[in-house]
Short mmCIF file of C-alpha atoms in Angstrom, two decimals:
data_model
loop_
_atom_site.label_atom_id
_atom_site.label_comp_id
_atom_site.label_asym_id
_atom_site.label_seq_id
_atom_site.Cartn_x
_atom_site.Cartn_y
_atom_site.Cartn_z
CA MET K 1 151.47 131.13 76.56
CA ARG K 2 148.47 129.66 74.94
CA LYS K 3 146.46 132.02 72.49
CA ASP K 4 142.24 132.32 72.62
CA ALA K 5 140.83 131.73 69.59
CA GLN K 6 139.85 135.21 68.95
CA GLY K 7 144.01 136.17 69.56
CA ASP K 8 145.86 136.75 72.40
CA PRO K 9 144.51 135.80 75.87
CA PRO K 10 142.91 139.06 77.52
CA PHE K 11 144.75 138.90 80.66
CA ARG K 12 148.37 137.06 81.29
CA THR K 13 147.25 135.96 85.04
CA VAL K 14 143.60 135.85 86.69
CA LEU K 15 143.16 135.74 90.51
CA ILE K 16 139.97 133.64 91.04
CA ALA K 17 138.80 135.69 94.72
CA ASN K 18 136.27 132.42 95.54
CA ARG K 19 136.10 128.61 96.63
CA GLY K 20 134.19 125.70 95.56
CA GLU K 21 132.52 124.31 92.36
CA ILE K 22 132.47 128.18 90.92
CA ALA K 23 136.41 128.56 91.80
CA VAL K 24 136.78 125.01 89.39
CA ARG K 25 134.55 126.38 86.57
CA LEU K 26 136.74 130.07 86.76
CA ILE K 27 139.83 128.01 86.86
CA ARG K 28 138.72 125.87 83.75
CA ALA K 29 138.04 129.02 81.60
CA CYS K 30 141.19 130.46 82.59
CA HIS K 31 143.22 127.31 81.24
CA GLU K 32 140.94 126.83 77.99
CA MET K 33 141.86 130.59 77.08
CA GLY K 34 145.45 130.23 77.54
CA MET K 35 145.70 132.28 80.96
CA GLU K 36 147.30 131.23 84.23
CA ALA K 37 144.79 131.02 87.09
CA VAL K 38 145.87 131.77 91.21
CA ALA K 39 143.52 130.43 93.77
CA VAL K 40 143.02 131.61 97.32
CA TYR K 41 141.96 129.38 100.03
CA SER K 42 141.33 129.35 104.02
CA ASP K 43 143.12 126.91 106.14
CA ALA K 44 139.76 124.72 105.83
CA ASP K 45 140.54 125.04 101.91
CA ALA K 46 144.00 123.87 102.22
CA SER K 47 143.59 120.75 100.11
CA ALA K 48 140.19 121.83 98.31
CA GLY K 49 139.51 120.90 94.48
CA HIS K 50 139.91 124.56 93.85
CA VAL K 51 143.38 124.71 95.06
CA ARG K 52 144.46 121.39 93.42
CA LEU K 53 143.77 122.71 90.01
CA ALA K 54 145.33 126.20 89.76
CA ASP K 55 148.63 126.79 88.61
CA ARG K 56 149.06 128.72 92.30
CA ALA K 57 147.29 129.17 95.23
CA VAL K 58 147.97 131.99 98.15
CA ARG K 59 146.74 131.13 101.50
CA LEU K 60 144.38 134.05 103.09
CA GLY K 61 143.60 132.53 106.75
CA PRO K 62 141.51 131.12 109.10
CA PRO K 63 138.61 129.14 108.09
CA PRO K 64 136.24 131.85 109.22
CA PRO K 65 135.37 134.24 105.85
CA THR K 66 135.56 137.20 107.84
CA GLU K 67 139.13 136.47 108.07
CA SER K 68 139.97 134.69 104.81
CA TYR K 69 137.75 134.97 101.62
CA LEU K 70 135.89 138.45 103.05
CA ARG K 71 139.11 140.00 103.42
CA ILE K 72 139.59 142.44 100.82
CA ASP K 73 143.18 143.65 101.39
CA ALA K 74 144.40 139.67 101.32
CA VAL K 75 142.73 139.17 98.32
CA VAL K 76 144.00 142.32 96.58
CA GLN K 77 147.77 142.12 97.80
CA ALA K 78 147.06 138.37 96.73
CA ALA K 79 146.66 139.12 93.14
CA LEU K 80 149.40 141.98 93.15
CA GLU K 81 152.27 139.50 94.51
CA THR K 82 151.11 136.71 92.10
CA GLY K 83 151.36 139.70 89.13
CA ALA K 84 147.80 138.99 88.42
CA GLN K 85 145.90 141.55 85.96
CA ALA K 86 142.61 140.82 86.11
CA ILE K 87 140.45 139.09 89.63
CA HIS K 88 137.10 137.67 88.87
CA PRO K 89 134.80 137.08 92.04
CA GLY K 90 132.72 134.50 90.99
CA TYR K 91 129.44 134.69 93.11
CA GLY K 92 129.15 135.03 96.68
CA PHE K 93 131.96 136.69 99.59
CA LEU K 94 132.69 139.54 97.61
CA ALA K 95 131.06 139.58 94.26
CA GLU K 96 128.74 142.26 94.67
CA ARG K 97 130.67 144.48 97.19
CA ALA K 98 131.54 148.04 95.65
CA SER K 99 134.13 148.53 97.92
CA PHE K 100 135.43 145.50 96.54
CA ALA K 101 135.42 146.00 93.02
CA ARG K 102 136.53 149.73 93.88
CA ALA K 103 139.47 148.55 95.92
CA VAL K 104 140.70 146.02 92.94
CA GLU K 105 140.22 149.26 90.37
CA GLU K 106 142.18 151.31 92.57
CA ALA K 107 145.05 149.01 92.82
CA GLY K 108 145.38 149.19 89.00
CA LEU K 109 143.79 146.00 88.30
CA VAL K 110 140.72 144.65 86.22
CA PHE K 111 137.87 143.82 87.94
CA VAL K 112 136.00 140.56 86.10
CA GLY K 113 132.51 142.08 86.49
CA PRO K 114 130.40 145.36 86.42
CA SER K 115 132.06 148.78 87.25
CA SER K 116 132.07 149.85 91.11
CA GLU K 117 129.84 152.53 90.04
CA ALA K 118 127.44 150.12 89.05
CA ILE K 119 127.30 147.65 91.51
CA ASP K 120 126.90 150.79 93.72
CA ALA K 121 124.12 152.09 91.37
CA LEU K 122 122.56 148.31 90.77
CA GLY K 123 123.51 146.85 94.14
CA ASP K 124 120.73 149.26 95.84
CA LYS K 125 117.73 147.88 95.06
CA LEU K 126 115.72 150.95 95.96
CA HIS K 127 118.33 153.06 93.46
CA ALA K 128 117.22 149.83 90.67
CA ARG K 129 113.86 150.23 91.60
CA ARG K 130 113.87 154.01 90.79
CA THR K 131 116.02 153.46 87.76
CA ALA K 132 113.52 150.97 86.54
CA ARG K 133 110.54 153.60 86.85
CA SER K 134 112.03 156.17 85.23
CA VAL K 135 112.46 154.07 82.11
CA GLY K 136 109.04 153.13 82.06
CA VAL K 137 109.40 149.54 83.41
CA GLU K 138 106.87 148.33 86.16
CA VAL K 139 108.55 147.72 89.55
CA VAL K 140 106.76 145.54 92.23
CA PRO K 141 104.34 147.97 94.07
CA GLY K 142 106.05 149.26 97.35
CA THR K 143 107.92 151.89 98.46
CA LEU K 144 111.00 153.78 96.57
CA GLU K 145 112.80 155.36 99.53
CA PRO K 146 113.76 153.70 102.70
CA ALA K 147 111.62 153.06 105.47
CA VAL K 148 112.55 155.71 108.50
CA LEU K 149 112.90 153.83 111.48
CA ASP K 150 114.42 156.30 114.07
CA ARG K 151 111.79 159.03 113.81
CA PRO K 152 108.65 158.69 115.90
CA ASP K 153 107.03 161.27 113.70
CA GLN K 154 107.07 159.02 110.63
CA VAL K 155 105.06 155.95 112.06
CA ASP K 156 101.95 157.13 110.77
CA ARG K 157 103.40 157.93 107.40
CA ILE K 158 105.02 154.28 107.20
CA ILE K 159 101.80 152.78 108.29
CA ALA K 160 99.81 154.72 105.94
CA GLU K 161 102.33 153.75 102.96
CA ALA K 162 101.96 150.16 104.12
CA GLU K 163 98.40 150.45 104.13
CA ARG K 164 98.08 152.14 100.46
CA ILE K 165 100.13 149.05 99.12
CA GLY K 166 98.21 146.08 100.33
CA PHE K 167 98.69 143.10 102.94
CA PRO K 168 100.28 141.22 103.23
CA LEU K 169 103.52 142.50 102.24
CA LEU K 170 107.11 142.34 102.63
CA VAL K 171 109.78 144.41 104.46
CA LYS K 172 113.44 143.56 102.41
CA ALA K 173 116.77 144.92 102.88
CA ALA K 174 117.95 147.53 100.49
CA ALA K 175 121.44 146.28 100.15
CA GLY K 176 121.29 142.65 99.35
CA GLY K 177 119.22 139.75 99.11
CA GLY K 178 119.15 135.93 99.66
CA GLY K 179 116.38 136.34 102.02
CA ARG K 180 118.38 138.30 105.04
CA GLY K 181 116.82 141.24 105.96
CA MET K 182 113.32 140.08 104.72
CA ARG K 183 110.19 139.58 106.78
CA ARG K 184 106.38 138.85 106.12
CA VAL K 185 103.63 141.25 107.19
CA ALA K 186 100.23 140.19 107.39
CA ALA K 187 98.93 143.26 109.29
CA SER K 188 99.92 146.61 110.50
CA ALA K 189 99.81 145.86 113.71
CA GLU K 190 102.92 143.63 112.90
CA LEU K 191 104.95 146.24 111.07
CA HIS K 192 107.24 147.84 113.34
CA ALA K 193 108.87 144.62 114.85
CA ALA K 194 109.40 143.80 111.39
CA LEU K 195 111.05 146.93 110.35
CA VAL K 196 113.21 146.90 113.20
CA SER K 197 114.34 143.19 113.13
CA GLY K 198 114.45 143.42 109.37
CA SER K 199 116.64 146.29 109.60
CA ARG K 200 119.17 144.74 112.35
CA GLU K 201 119.48 141.58 110.32
CA ALA K 202 120.15 143.58 107.11
CA GLU K 203 122.72 145.66 109.14
CA SER K 204 124.62 142.96 110.30
CA ALA K 205 124.37 140.94 107.05
CA PHE K 206 125.21 143.91 104.53
CA GLY K 207 126.65 146.70 106.70
CA ASP K 208 123.47 148.80 105.85
CA GLY K 209 120.11 148.65 107.63
CA SER K 210 117.95 150.41 104.99
CA VAL K 211 114.86 148.44 104.29
CA TYR K 212 111.68 148.94 102.56
CA LEU K 213 108.24 148.02 101.66
CA GLU K 214 107.33 145.51 98.95
CA ARG K 215 103.93 143.95 98.18
CA GLU K 216 103.86 140.10 98.49
CA ILE K 217 102.71 138.75 94.91
CA SER K 218 101.18 135.02 95.85
CA GLN K 219 101.73 132.30 93.28
CA ALA K 220 104.40 134.43 91.72
CA ARG K 221 107.14 132.64 88.90
CA HIS K 222 110.48 134.23 89.70
CA ILE K 223 112.02 134.75 86.15
CA GLU K 224 115.43 136.64 85.65
CA VAL K 225 117.10 137.77 82.38
CA GLN K 226 120.75 137.11 81.56
CA LEU K 227 122.45 140.40 80.24
CA LEU K 228 125.72 141.26 79.17
CA GLY K 229 127.17 144.52 77.99
CA ASP K 230 130.19 146.13 76.61
CA ALA K 231 132.37 149.31 76.98
CA THR K 232 130.42 150.74 74.04
CA GLY K 233 127.31 151.10 75.91
CA ARG K 234 125.65 148.02 74.36
CA VAL K 235 123.49 145.61 76.06
CA ILE K 236 122.22 142.46 75.19
CA ALA K 237 119.51 139.45 76.84
CA LEU K 238 120.33 136.25 76.24
CA GLY K 239 117.32 134.83 77.32
CA GLU K 240 115.53 133.72 80.78
CA ARG K 241 115.99 131.24 83.52
CA ASP K 242 112.50 130.42 85.62
CA CYS K 243 114.41 130.02 89.53
CA SER K 244 110.52 129.78 90.92
CA LEU K 245 111.44 126.50 92.67
CA GLN K 246 113.09 128.08 95.50
CA ARG K 247 112.69 127.71 99.92
CA ARG K 248 113.44 130.57 102.12
CA HIS K 249 113.98 132.55 99.39
CA GLN K 250 116.96 130.57 98.14
CA LYS K 251 116.85 128.69 94.49
CA LEU K 252 117.03 125.21 94.47
CA VAL K 253 116.00 124.48 90.72
CA GLU K 254 116.67 126.58 87.70
CA GLU K 255 115.70 126.29 84.19
CA ALA K 256 115.69 127.86 80.74
CA PRO K 257 113.83 128.78 79.18
CA ALA K 258 111.30 129.66 81.04
CA PRO K 259 108.27 127.14 80.31
CA GLY K 260 105.17 128.31 79.41
CA LEU K 261 106.17 131.80 78.06
CA THR K 262 105.72 133.18 74.21
CA ALA K 263 108.09 134.61 71.86
CA GLU K 264 106.07 137.70 72.24
CA ASP K 265 106.37 137.74 76.36
CA ARG K 266 109.92 136.60 75.50
CA ARG K 267 110.80 139.74 73.68
CA ASP K 268 109.13 141.79 76.36
CA LEU K 269 110.70 140.70 78.76
CA HIS K 270 113.76 141.13 77.24
CA GLU K 271 113.91 144.26 76.17
CA ARG K 272 112.63 145.52 79.43
CA ALA K 273 115.51 144.27 81.12
CA VAL K 274 117.85 145.48 78.15
CA ARG K 275 116.19 149.00 79.04
CA VAL K 276 117.13 148.72 82.81
CA ALA K 277 120.48 147.69 82.53
CA THR K 278 121.19 150.12 80.06
CA ALA K 279 119.99 152.86 82.34
CA ALA K 280 122.26 151.82 84.67
CA GLY K 281 125.62 151.82 82.38
CA LEU K 282 125.92 148.09 82.71
CA ARG K 283 129.29 146.42 81.45
CA ASN K 284 130.34 143.01 82.18
CA ALA K 285 127.47 140.32 83.28
CA ALA K 286 124.52 140.85 85.23
CA THR K 287 121.22 139.35 85.73
CA ALA K 288 117.61 141.16 85.86
CA GLU K 289 114.99 139.59 88.12
CA PHE K 290 111.45 139.76 87.69
CA LEU K 291 108.36 138.33 89.12
CA ARG K 292 105.48 136.82 87.01
CA ALA K 293 101.86 137.57 88.37
CA PRO K 294 99.21 134.78 87.73
CA ASP K 295 97.66 137.37 85.40
CA GLY K 296 100.76 137.00 83.50
CA ALA K 297 102.20 140.56 84.14
CA PHE K 298 105.73 141.00 84.90
CA TYR K 299 107.52 143.03 87.97
CA PHE K 300 110.57 144.14 88.07
CA LEU K 301 112.37 143.35 91.10
CA GLU K 302 116.10 143.84 90.95
CA VAL K 303 119.76 143.43 89.29
CA ASN K 304 122.37 140.86 90.50
CA THR K 305 125.39 142.67 89.71
CA ARG K 306 127.55 139.13 89.01
CA LEU K 307 127.52 135.72 87.60
CA GLN K 308 125.02 133.64 88.37
CA VAL K 309 124.75 130.57 90.18
CA GLU K 310 122.34 129.07 87.46
CA HIS K 311 124.40 130.53 83.88
CA GLY K 312 125.03 127.28 82.82
CA VAL K 313 121.77 126.55 82.05
CA THR K 314 121.68 129.36 79.68
CA GLU K 315 125.12 128.29 78.38
CA LEU K 316 123.88 124.95 77.61
CA VAL K 317 120.88 126.34 75.51
CA THR K 318 122.79 128.86 74.14
CA GLY K 319 125.69 126.86 73.27
CA LEU K 320 127.87 130.39 74.55
CA ASP K 321 130.92 130.15 77.13
CA ILE K 322 129.19 133.10 79.46
CA VAL K 323 132.55 133.21 81.71
CA ARG K 324 134.72 133.17 78.59
CA GLU K 325 132.47 136.25 77.52
CA GLN K 326 132.95 137.84 80.89
CA PHE K 327 136.98 137.88 80.58
CA LEU K 328 136.80 139.22 77.27
CA LEU K 329 134.33 141.94 77.90
CA ALA K 330 136.67 142.85 81.07
CA ALA K 331 139.40 143.08 78.85
CA GLY K 332 137.66 146.04 77.08
CA ARG K 333 136.41 143.78 74.02
CA PRO K 334 133.36 144.39 72.16
CA LEU K 335 130.24 141.98 72.39
CA SER K 336 131.36 138.91 70.68
CA GLU K 337 129.63 137.78 67.44
CA ALA K 338 128.64 134.46 69.17
CA ALA K 339 127.20 136.34 72.12
CA LEU K 340 125.19 138.77 69.76
CA ALA K 341 124.31 135.47 67.36
CA ALA K 342 122.81 134.17 70.69
CA ALA K 343 120.82 137.54 71.68
CA ALA K 344 119.12 137.65 68.08
CA ARG K 345 117.59 133.85 69.19
CA ALA K 346 117.14 134.35 72.65
CA ALA K 347 113.14 134.80 72.19
CA GLU K 348 113.10 131.59 70.38
CA PRO K 349 115.57 129.00 71.96
CA ALA K 350 116.30 125.55 70.58
CA GLY K 351 116.17 122.90 73.42
CA HIS K 352 115.72 123.45 77.28
CA ALA K 353 117.93 122.62 80.06
CA ILE K 354 117.51 122.27 84.14
CA GLU K 355 120.00 122.62 86.83
CA VAL K 356 119.42 121.31 90.34
CA ARG K 357 121.67 122.43 93.47
CA ILE K 358 122.80 119.74 95.07
CA SER K 359 123.69 121.21 98.60
CA ALA K 360 125.01 119.85 101.95
CA GLU K 361 121.96 120.09 103.61
CA ASP K 362 119.01 117.53 105.11
CA PRO K 363 115.68 118.08 103.23
CA GLY K 364 114.05 115.56 105.35
CA ARG K 365 114.94 118.54 108.46
CA ASP K 366 113.78 121.82 106.99
CA PHE K 367 117.30 121.78 105.07
CA ALA K 368 119.12 122.00 108.01
CA PRO K 369 122.92 121.97 107.30
CA SER K 370 125.01 118.91 107.16
CA PRO K 371 128.77 119.25 106.86
CA GLY K 372 131.05 115.77 106.99
CA ARG K 373 133.34 113.87 105.29
CA VAL K 374 132.18 112.35 101.82
CA LEU K 375 132.67 109.14 101.47
CA ARG K 376 131.20 107.94 98.20
CA TRP K 377 130.98 110.82 95.30
CA THR K 378 129.50 109.48 91.73
CA MET K 379 128.44 111.93 89.85
CA PRO K 380 126.21 111.14 86.53
CA ALA K 381 127.29 111.29 82.53
CA GLY K 382 126.24 110.94 79.44
CA PRO K 383 125.02 112.99 76.73
CA GLY K 384 123.72 115.99 77.59
CA VAL K 385 124.77 115.92 81.40
CA ARG K 386 126.97 118.44 82.94
CA VAL K 387 128.14 118.39 86.76
CA ASP K 388 129.97 121.75 87.68
CA THR K 389 131.82 120.40 91.68
CA ALA K 390 134.81 120.87 93.12
CA ILE K 391 134.17 117.50 95.39
CA SER K 392 135.97 114.32 95.29
CA ALA K 393 135.40 111.25 97.60
CA GLY K 394 137.29 111.98 100.94
CA ASP K 395 136.83 115.61 100.27
CA ARG K 396 135.50 117.38 103.82
CA ILE K 397 132.59 119.77 103.34
CA PRO K 398 133.40 122.53 105.91
CA ALA K 399 130.64 123.87 108.07
CA GLU K 400 131.70 127.78 107.48
CA TYR K 401 130.87 127.94 104.13
CA ASP K 402 127.69 128.04 101.60
CA ASN K 403 126.25 124.24 101.70
CA LEU K 404 126.33 124.18 97.59
CA ILE K 405 128.78 121.44 96.53
CA ALA K 406 127.45 120.38 93.14
CA LYS K 407 124.84 121.50 90.20
CA ILE K 408 123.63 119.14 88.15
CA MET K 409 122.76 120.11 84.99
CA VAL K 410 121.03 118.58 81.89
CA HIS K 411 119.95 119.23 78.38
CA ALA K 412 117.68 117.74 75.91
CA GLY K 413 115.50 118.46 73.03
CA ASP K 414 112.58 119.92 74.80
CA ARG K 415 111.34 120.21 78.50
CA ASP K 416 110.03 116.67 79.04
CA ALA K 417 112.73 115.13 77.45
CA ALA K 418 115.12 116.93 80.05
CA ILE K 419 112.88 116.12 82.74
CA ASP K 420 113.65 112.14 81.90
CA ARG K 421 117.04 112.84 81.24
CA LEU K 422 117.23 114.56 84.81
CA ARG K 423 115.56 111.57 86.45
CA THR K 424 117.97 109.29 85.03
CA ALA K 425 121.05 111.66 86.08
CA LEU K 426 119.60 111.77 89.67
CA ASP K 427 119.23 108.28 89.76
CA GLU K 428 123.12 107.70 89.01
CA THR K 429 124.09 110.04 91.56
CA GLU K 430 125.24 108.38 94.87
CA ILE K 431 126.44 110.39 97.26
CA ALA K 432 127.32 109.06 101.03
CA GLY K 433 128.89 110.29 103.98
CA ILE K 434 126.80 113.47 104.31
CA GLN K 435 122.80 114.06 103.81
CA THR K 436 122.39 115.99 100.50
CA THR K 437 119.37 117.60 98.93
CA LEU K 438 119.57 114.67 96.66
CA PRO K 439 115.79 113.26 97.61
CA PHE K 440 114.32 116.61 97.39
CA HIS K 441 115.44 116.72 93.31
CA ARG K 442 114.50 113.23 93.02
CA PHE K 443 111.19 114.23 94.10
CA VAL K 444 111.53 117.29 92.00
CA ALA K 445 112.25 115.47 88.74
CA ARG K 446 108.98 112.62 89.16
CA ALA K 447 106.24 115.70 90.66
CA ALA K 448 103.57 116.04 88.25
CA THR K 449 102.83 119.31 89.29
CA PHE K 450 106.59 120.26 88.09
CA ARG K 451 106.52 118.21 84.37
CA ALA K 452 102.93 120.15 83.76
CA ALA K 453 105.20 123.41 84.77
CA ASP K 454 102.87 124.21 87.63
CA LEU K 455 105.13 126.36 89.21
CA SER K 456 105.63 129.61 91.76
CA THR K 457 107.57 130.55 94.43
CA GLY K 458 105.33 128.71 96.94
CA TRP K 459 105.77 125.24 95.42
CA VAL K 460 108.38 123.73 97.94
CA GLY K 461 105.92 124.67 100.97
CA GLU K 462 102.92 123.35 99.00
CA HIS K 463 104.13 120.05 97.82
CA TRP K 464 107.21 119.00 99.66
CA ASP K 465 106.83 117.19 102.66
CA GLY K 466 110.47 116.63 104.28
CA PRO K 467 110.11 114.23 106.86
CA ALA K 468 107.04 112.15 105.02
CA GLU K 469 109.24 111.41 101.88
CA TYR K 470 112.51 111.08 104.17
CA ALA K 471 110.50 108.42 105.71
CA LYS K 472 109.41 106.60 102.43
CA ALA K 473 113.18 106.64 101.18
CA ALA K 474 114.44 105.30 104.36
CA ARG K 475 111.92 102.39 104.22
CA ALA K 476 112.71 101.99 100.86
CA ALA K 477 116.31 101.50 101.73
CA GLN K 478 115.23 99.32 104.50
CA LEU K 479 113.68 97.04 101.89
CA THR K 480 116.64 97.23 99.48
CA ALA K 481 119.22 96.25 102.46
CA GLY K 482 116.85 93.51 103.23
CA LEU K 483 116.63 92.01 99.48
CA ALA K 484 120.11 92.20 99.42
CA ALA K 485 120.89 90.43 102.80
CA LEU K 486 118.07 87.66 101.63
CA GLU K 487 120.11 86.79 98.22
CA VAL K 488 123.17 86.61 99.82
CA ALA K 489 121.55 83.78 102.52
CA ILE K 490 120.35 82.04 99.39
CA ALA K 491 123.55 81.93 97.90
CA ALA K 492 124.80 80.75 101.04
CA GLY K 493 122.44 77.91 101.38
CA ALA K 494 121.03 79.59 104.71
CA ALA K 495 117.73 80.47 103.28
CA PRO K 496 115.28 78.49 101.39
CA VAL K 497 114.38 79.71 97.69
CA PRO K 498 111.13 81.62 97.70
CA ALA K 499 108.55 79.90 95.98
#
C-alpha cells in the first residue's frame, strides 16, 4: 500500500457511488493517495470510463437510476462485499440524501461528506434559512415555514404572505434544488396553481412536497462560498465562485474568484458563510450559496452539503486538492496546513479560473438532450488548461443520466487572460457524433458583456439566441466545407485557380 504525503492513506479501499467524470475524478484522487477504488455501474455503463479506471467494479442493476445508482441497499452492500471502509457519493444521485449517509454510517462505514444530521439540517432549505437568520445572516425575503396546502382556511394567509413578500416571487421546494418544484408567480391569482404543481413536482423528485415562498431578485448574481469543516468544529472558507450564467436554474459557466468584489466584500461574504455552516455543525465539504442584488447586498440562499461540480476552479485558484481534503477530513483528521493557508489568502486570491460545462445538449434547440455515440473526441491541452471527463471516442452517452460529459477549465494570471485562454481551449475542442453545448460556450467566451463581467442569472435569456447562433455556425461550417472542396478540385485540376 502506498503512503499519502501525510503518512498512511486515510482508508485502504473506497467505494465511489457515482459515474462519469466525477467518478473518474474521485478514483484518481484515491490512487494518488494510495487507496484502492471500487466503482459501481449499471448495465448502460458496463464499459464506461470510470469502470475501466477503477481497481474493481460492481454491477448495481439495469440502466434506470432507480434500479441502479439510486439503490441505497445495493450500493452499501457493494461496499461491504468489497471490503471498502468508506463511500464517496460525488454529486447528484445519492450525494445529498440523509437516508443514504445514515445507511452508510449504520453499516459501520464512513460517509465522505457531511454527517447525516448535517445533511438533514441543511438539506431542508427552510431549516437552513432559519439557521442563517438565527446567526444574523440575511436571507432572501420569503417564508420560513412551509406553505400549508391542505387547509382551505389558510389560503388567505398564504396570499397575504405573498403580498408582503412582493411579486414576482418564486415557489420553491424545501427539500431539493436544480429548479425542480420551482414556479415563478407574477400575481396572486397564479399562486394557488403554482403551489400545487410545484409541490407535486417536489414530491416526485425528492419525496417531500414541502414548498415555500421567496422573493425573486431580478438581475441578481449567484455567488457561492466553498467551505471545509473538521471534527473539532472549525470551519473555513476557501473562496467564492460566480455561477450566474444559468438556464432553467442549471449552471453553465462558473468562475473563481467572483469578478468585481473587493477584498472587504469577500471577507464579509466568507464570514457569513462560515457563520451559517458553523451553526449547523458542518463537517467535511459544503457550499453556501448567496444572491447578490444589483445594489450589492448579499442574501443567503441555501447550503449544498456535497462536493460541487465546479470545485475545480477553486482548486486551480487556491492550489488545494479539495477531494483529497475530503478524504482526510472523513478519516477524522483536522484541517490541513495547506487548507488553512488557502483560507487565509482567500480574500485576496491570485489568478483567475473559469469552467464551462460541456453537456450532451443542443443549445440551438433550448438545450434539448442529445444522447448518442461520440465519433470524435479531441480535448484541449496546454498551460493552464484542465479537462475533467470520462469520455473517449467511441463511447455512448446514455439517455438515462445527466448530460454533463466534460468540464473544461482554464487558469491564468487575471480574468482577461483566462477568457483569452478559454477561447483558445474551446477552439481546440472537437466533438462529433452528438450535439453539445460547445457552440454556446464559444459564444460566451467572445461576448463583450461576459468579458465586462456584466453578469446575472438572466444573462443567458438576454443574450443567447440559440436558433440564430445555430444558423450562423451552420453557415460557417458550409463555407469551410465549400472552401475545402474547392481546394481539392484545384489540386486535381478540375477547377481554375481564382485570380
